[in-house]
Short mmCIF file of C-alpha atoms in Angstrom, two decimals:
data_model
loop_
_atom_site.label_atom_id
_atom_site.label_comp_id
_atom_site.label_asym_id
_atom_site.label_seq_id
_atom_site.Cartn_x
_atom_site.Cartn_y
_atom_site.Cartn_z
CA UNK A 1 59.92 -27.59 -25.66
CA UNK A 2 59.93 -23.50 -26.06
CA UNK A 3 57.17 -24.24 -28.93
CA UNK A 4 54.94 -26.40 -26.95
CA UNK A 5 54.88 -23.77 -24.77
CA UNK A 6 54.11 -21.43 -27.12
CA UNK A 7 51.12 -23.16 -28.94
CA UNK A 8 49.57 -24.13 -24.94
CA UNK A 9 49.99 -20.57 -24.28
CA UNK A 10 48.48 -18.77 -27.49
CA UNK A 11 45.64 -21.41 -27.03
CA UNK A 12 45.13 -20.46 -23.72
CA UNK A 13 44.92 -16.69 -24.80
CA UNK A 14 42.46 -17.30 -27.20
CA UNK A 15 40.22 -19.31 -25.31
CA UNK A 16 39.97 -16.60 -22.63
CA UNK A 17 39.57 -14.91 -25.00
CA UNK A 18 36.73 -15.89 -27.06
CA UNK A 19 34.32 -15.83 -23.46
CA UNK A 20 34.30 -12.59 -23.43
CA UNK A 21 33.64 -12.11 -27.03
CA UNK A 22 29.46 -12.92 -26.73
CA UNK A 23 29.51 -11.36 -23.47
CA UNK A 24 26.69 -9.15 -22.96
CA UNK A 25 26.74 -5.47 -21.16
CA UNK A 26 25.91 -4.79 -17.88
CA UNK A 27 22.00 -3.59 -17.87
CA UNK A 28 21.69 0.03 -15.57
CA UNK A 29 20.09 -0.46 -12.36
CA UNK A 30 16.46 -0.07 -12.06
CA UNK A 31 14.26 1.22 -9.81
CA UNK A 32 13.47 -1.84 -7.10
CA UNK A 33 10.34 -3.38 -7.65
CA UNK A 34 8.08 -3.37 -4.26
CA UNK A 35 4.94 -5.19 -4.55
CA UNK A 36 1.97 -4.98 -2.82
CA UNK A 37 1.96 -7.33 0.34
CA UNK A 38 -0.89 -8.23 2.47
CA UNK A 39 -0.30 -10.67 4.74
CA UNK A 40 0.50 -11.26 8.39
CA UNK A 41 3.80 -8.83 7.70
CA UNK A 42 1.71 -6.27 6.85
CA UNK A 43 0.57 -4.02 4.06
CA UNK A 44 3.14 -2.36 1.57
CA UNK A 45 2.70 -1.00 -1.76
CA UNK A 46 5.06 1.22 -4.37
CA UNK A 47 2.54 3.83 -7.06
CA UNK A 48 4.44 5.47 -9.69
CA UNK A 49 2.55 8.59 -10.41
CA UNK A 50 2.61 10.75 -13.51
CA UNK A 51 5.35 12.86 -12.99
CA UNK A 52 8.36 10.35 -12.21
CA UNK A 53 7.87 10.56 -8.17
CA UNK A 54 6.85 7.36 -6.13
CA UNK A 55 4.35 6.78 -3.59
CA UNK A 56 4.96 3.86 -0.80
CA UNK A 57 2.14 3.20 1.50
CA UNK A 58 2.89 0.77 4.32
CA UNK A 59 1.08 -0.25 7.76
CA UNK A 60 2.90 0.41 10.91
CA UNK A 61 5.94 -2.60 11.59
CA UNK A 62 5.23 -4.06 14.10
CA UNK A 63 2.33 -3.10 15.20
CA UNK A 64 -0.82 -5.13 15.04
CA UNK A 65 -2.73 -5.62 11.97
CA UNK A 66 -6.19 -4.38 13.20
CA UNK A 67 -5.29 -1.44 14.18
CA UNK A 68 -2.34 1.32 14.19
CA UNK A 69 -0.59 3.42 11.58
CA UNK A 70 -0.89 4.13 8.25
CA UNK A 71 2.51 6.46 6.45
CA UNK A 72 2.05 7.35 2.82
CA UNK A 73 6.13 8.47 2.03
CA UNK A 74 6.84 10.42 -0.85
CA UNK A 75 10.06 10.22 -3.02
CA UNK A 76 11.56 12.15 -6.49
CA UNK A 77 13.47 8.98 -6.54
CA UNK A 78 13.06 5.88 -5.13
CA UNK A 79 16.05 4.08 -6.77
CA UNK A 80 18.29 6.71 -4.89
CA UNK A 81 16.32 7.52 -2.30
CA UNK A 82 15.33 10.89 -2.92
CA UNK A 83 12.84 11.58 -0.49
CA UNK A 84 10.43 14.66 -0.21
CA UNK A 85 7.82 14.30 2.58
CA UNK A 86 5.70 12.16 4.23
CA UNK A 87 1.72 11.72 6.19
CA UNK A 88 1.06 9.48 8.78
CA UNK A 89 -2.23 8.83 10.42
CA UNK A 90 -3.89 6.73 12.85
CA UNK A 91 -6.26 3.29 11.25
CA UNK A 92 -8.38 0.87 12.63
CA UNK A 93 -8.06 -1.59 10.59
CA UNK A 94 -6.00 -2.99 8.03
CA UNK A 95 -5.69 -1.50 4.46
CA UNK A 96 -7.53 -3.37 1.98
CA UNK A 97 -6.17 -1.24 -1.40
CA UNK A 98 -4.52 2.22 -2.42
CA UNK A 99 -5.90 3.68 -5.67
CA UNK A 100 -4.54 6.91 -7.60
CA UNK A 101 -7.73 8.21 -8.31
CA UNK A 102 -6.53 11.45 -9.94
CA UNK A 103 -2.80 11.15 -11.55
CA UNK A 104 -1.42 14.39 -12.75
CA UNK A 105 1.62 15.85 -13.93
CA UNK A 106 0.88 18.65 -10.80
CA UNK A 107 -1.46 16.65 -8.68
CA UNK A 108 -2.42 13.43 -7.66
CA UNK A 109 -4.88 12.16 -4.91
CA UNK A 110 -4.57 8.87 -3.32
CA UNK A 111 -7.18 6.77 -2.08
CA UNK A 112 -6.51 4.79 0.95
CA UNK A 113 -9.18 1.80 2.22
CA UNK A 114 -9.12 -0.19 5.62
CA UNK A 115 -11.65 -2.39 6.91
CA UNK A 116 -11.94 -3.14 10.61
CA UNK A 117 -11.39 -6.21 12.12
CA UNK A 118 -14.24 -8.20 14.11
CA UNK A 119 -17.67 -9.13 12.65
CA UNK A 120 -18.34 -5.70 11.38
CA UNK A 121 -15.70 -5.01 8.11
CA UNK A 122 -16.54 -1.88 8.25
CA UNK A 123 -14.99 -0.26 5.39
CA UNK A 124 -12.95 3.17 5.77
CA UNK A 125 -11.27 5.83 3.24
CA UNK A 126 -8.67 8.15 3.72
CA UNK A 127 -7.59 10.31 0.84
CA UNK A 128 -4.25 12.04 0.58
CA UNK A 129 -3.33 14.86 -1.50
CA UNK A 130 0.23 14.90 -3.69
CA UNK A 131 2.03 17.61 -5.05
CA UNK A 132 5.54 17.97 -6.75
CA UNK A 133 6.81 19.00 -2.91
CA UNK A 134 4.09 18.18 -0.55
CA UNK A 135 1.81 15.46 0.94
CA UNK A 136 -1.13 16.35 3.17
CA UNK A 137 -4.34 14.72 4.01
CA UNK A 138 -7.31 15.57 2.27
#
């Protein structure tokens, strides 16, 4: 009996054992992944720029989509939330794309397009300015 118990026991061992043999590491956290969203939720997008910092731009919540806010949020780190400053500024309209058009290691501008709503689409660009510590309108 007390060698039964023996064998079930060391066969037990090395069976728990042996799943943990091919078990892979743990990958580090990344950065989250925010996609660009244009829909009836509203606009939303995540730029890396040059130097490591992040840019989201995002329409006002819950406000409507032809017209309201626009905030351009600036972070050294968006995995831990390392934020620096931020713009906001009136639109009419909703934002049809954000561009880097110049992406520096000291400065980056941002290029921010709504078109109105009705029969006109009238088309509309805002550009921000970014530095290491600041964001401004242009």
């Amino acid at each position: 009996m007390y060698r039964t118990l023996l064998i079930v026991t060391v066969i037990a061992a090395l069976t728990a054992c042996s799943v943990n043999i091919n078990k892979s590491k743990a990958k580090p956290p990344t950065a989250p992944v925010v996609k660009q969203t244009s829909s009836s939720e509203g606009f939303i997008q995540s730029i890396s720029l040059a130097n490591g910092s992040s840019i989201i731009v995002a329409e006002g919540r819950l406000e409507p989509r032809s017209i309201g806010s626009i905030s351009v949020k600036l972070y050294r780190d968006l995995y831990v939330g390392d934020f620096i400053a931020a713009v906001n500024f009136a639109r009419d309209g909703t934002i049809v794309k954000a561009v880097l058009i110049e992406n520096g290691l000291d400065k980056q501008k941002l290029s921010i397009t709504t078109v109105t709503a009705g029969s006109g689409n009238y088309l509309a660009s805002q550009l921000v300015c970014v530095t290491s510590n600041d964001i401004t309108l242009c």
